[in-house]
PDB file of C-alpha atoms in Angstrom:
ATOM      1  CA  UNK A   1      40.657 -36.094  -9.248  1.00  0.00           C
ATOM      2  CA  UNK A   2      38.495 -37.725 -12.011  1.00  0.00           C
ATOM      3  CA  UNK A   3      36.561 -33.489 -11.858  1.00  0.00           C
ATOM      4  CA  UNK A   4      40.067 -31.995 -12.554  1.00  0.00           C
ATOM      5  CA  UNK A   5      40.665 -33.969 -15.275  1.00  0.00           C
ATOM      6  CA  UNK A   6      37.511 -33.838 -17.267  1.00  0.00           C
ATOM      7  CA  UNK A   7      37.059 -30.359 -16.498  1.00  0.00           C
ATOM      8  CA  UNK A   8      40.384 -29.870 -18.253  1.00  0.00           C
ATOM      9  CA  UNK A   9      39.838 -31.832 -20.959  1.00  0.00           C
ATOM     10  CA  UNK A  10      36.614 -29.859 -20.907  1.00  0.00           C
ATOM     11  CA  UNK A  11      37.649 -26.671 -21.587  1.00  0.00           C
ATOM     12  CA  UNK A  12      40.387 -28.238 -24.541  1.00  0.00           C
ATOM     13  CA  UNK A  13      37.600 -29.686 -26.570  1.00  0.00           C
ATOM     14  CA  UNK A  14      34.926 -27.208 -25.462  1.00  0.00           C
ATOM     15  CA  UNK A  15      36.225 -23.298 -26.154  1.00  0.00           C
ATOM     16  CA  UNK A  16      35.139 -20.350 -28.466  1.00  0.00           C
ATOM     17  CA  UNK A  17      35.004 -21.322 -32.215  1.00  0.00           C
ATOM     18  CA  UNK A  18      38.412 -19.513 -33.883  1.00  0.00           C
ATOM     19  CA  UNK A  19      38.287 -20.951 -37.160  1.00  0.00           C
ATOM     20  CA  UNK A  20      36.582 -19.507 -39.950  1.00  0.00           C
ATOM     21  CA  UNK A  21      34.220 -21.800 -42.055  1.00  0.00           C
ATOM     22  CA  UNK A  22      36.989 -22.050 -44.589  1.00  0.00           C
ATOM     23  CA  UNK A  23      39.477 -22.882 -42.067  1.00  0.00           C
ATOM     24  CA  UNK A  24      37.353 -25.669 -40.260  1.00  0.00           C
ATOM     25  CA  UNK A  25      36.693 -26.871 -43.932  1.00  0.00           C
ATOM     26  CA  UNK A  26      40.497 -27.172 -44.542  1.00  0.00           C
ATOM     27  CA  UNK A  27      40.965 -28.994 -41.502  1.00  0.00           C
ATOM     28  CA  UNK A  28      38.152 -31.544 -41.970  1.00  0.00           C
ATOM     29  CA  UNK A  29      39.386 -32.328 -45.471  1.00  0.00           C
ATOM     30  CA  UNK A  30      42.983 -32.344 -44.187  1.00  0.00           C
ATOM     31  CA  UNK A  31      42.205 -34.511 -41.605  1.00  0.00           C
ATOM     32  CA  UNK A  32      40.396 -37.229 -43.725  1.00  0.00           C
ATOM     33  CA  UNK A  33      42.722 -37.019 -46.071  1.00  0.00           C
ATOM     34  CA  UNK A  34      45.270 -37.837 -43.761  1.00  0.00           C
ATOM     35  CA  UNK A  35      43.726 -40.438 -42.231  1.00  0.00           C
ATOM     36  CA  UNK A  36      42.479 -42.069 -45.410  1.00  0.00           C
ATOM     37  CA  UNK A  37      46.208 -42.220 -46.115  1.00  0.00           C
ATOM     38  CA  UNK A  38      46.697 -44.187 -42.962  1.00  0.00           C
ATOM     39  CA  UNK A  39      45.052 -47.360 -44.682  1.00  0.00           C
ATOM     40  CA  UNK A  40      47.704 -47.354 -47.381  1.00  0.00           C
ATOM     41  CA  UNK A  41      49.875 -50.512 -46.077  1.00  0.00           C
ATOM     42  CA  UNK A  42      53.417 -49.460 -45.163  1.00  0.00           C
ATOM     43  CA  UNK A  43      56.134 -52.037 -44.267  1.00  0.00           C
ATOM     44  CA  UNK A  44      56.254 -49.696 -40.918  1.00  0.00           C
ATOM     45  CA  UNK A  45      53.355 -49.690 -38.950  1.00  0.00           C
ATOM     46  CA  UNK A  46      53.954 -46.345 -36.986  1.00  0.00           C
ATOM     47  CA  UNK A  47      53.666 -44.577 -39.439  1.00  0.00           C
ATOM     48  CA  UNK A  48      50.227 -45.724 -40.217  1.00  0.00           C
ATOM     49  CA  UNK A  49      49.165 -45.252 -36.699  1.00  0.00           C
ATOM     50  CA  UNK A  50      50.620 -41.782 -36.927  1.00  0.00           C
ATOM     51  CA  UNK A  51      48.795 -40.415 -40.070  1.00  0.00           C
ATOM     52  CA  UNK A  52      45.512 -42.079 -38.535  1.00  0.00           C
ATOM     53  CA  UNK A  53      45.987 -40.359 -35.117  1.00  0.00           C
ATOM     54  CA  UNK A  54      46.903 -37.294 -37.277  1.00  0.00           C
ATOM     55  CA  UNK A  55      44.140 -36.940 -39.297  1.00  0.00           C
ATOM     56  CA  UNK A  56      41.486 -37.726 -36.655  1.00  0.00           C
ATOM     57  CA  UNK A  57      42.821 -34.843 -34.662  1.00  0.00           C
ATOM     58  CA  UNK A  58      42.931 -32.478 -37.494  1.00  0.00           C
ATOM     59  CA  UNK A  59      39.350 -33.371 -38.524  1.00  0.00           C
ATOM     60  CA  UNK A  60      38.404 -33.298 -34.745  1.00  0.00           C
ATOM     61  CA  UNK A  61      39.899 -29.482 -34.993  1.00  0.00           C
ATOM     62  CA  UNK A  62      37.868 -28.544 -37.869  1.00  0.00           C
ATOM     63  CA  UNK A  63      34.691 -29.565 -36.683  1.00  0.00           C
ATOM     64  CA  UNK A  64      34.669 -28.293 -33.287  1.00  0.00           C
ATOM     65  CA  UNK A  65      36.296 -24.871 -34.908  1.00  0.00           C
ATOM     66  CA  UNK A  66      38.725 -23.907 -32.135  1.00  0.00           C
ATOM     67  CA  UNK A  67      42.431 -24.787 -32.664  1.00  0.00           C
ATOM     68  CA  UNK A  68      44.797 -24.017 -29.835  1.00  0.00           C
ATOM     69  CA  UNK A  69      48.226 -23.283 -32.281  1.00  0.00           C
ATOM     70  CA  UNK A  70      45.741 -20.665 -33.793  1.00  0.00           C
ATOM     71  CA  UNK A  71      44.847 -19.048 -30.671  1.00  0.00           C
ATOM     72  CA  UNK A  72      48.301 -19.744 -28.920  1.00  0.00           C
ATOM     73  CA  UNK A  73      49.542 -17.634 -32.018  1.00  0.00           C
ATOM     74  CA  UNK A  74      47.141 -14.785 -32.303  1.00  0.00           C
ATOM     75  CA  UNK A  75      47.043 -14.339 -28.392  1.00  0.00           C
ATOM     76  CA  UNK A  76      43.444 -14.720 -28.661  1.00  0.00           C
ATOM     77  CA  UNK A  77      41.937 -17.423 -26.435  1.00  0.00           C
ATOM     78  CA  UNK A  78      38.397 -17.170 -26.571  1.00  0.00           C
ATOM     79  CA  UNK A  79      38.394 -15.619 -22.709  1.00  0.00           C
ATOM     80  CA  UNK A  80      36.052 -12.724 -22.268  1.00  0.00           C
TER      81      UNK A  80
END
């Protein structure tokens, strides 16, 4: 079971690059801006938690290069 999983999780993180250098910069700086946002205190924590789990994915995105929305709406998914 424990092969299943991280082979799945494998092929989210791992798959062809779909961003251009532009887009992955975008992300990265969306991301950390997002999360830097998260350490602004807010009288709701959520919502700090939220930006910060935000942000890391977004900057996650951009530096690996290969967002699924993207390829989910382009039809391409990196498959040869």
């Amino acid at each position: 079971m424990a092969n299943i999983t991280s082979t799945e999780a494998g092929s989210l993180m791992n798959g062809e690059p779909n961003l251009s250098t532009t887009e992955r910069g975008v992300y990265m700086l969306a991301g950390l801006g997002l999360a830097a946002a998260a350490a602004k205190p807010r009288p709701n924590p959520l919502l700090n938690v939220l930006a910060l789990a935000g942000g890391s994915y977004l900057a996650w995105r951009g530096y690996v290069g290969n967002c699924p929305v993207k390829a989910a709406l382009t039809g391409h998914h990196g498959d040869a």
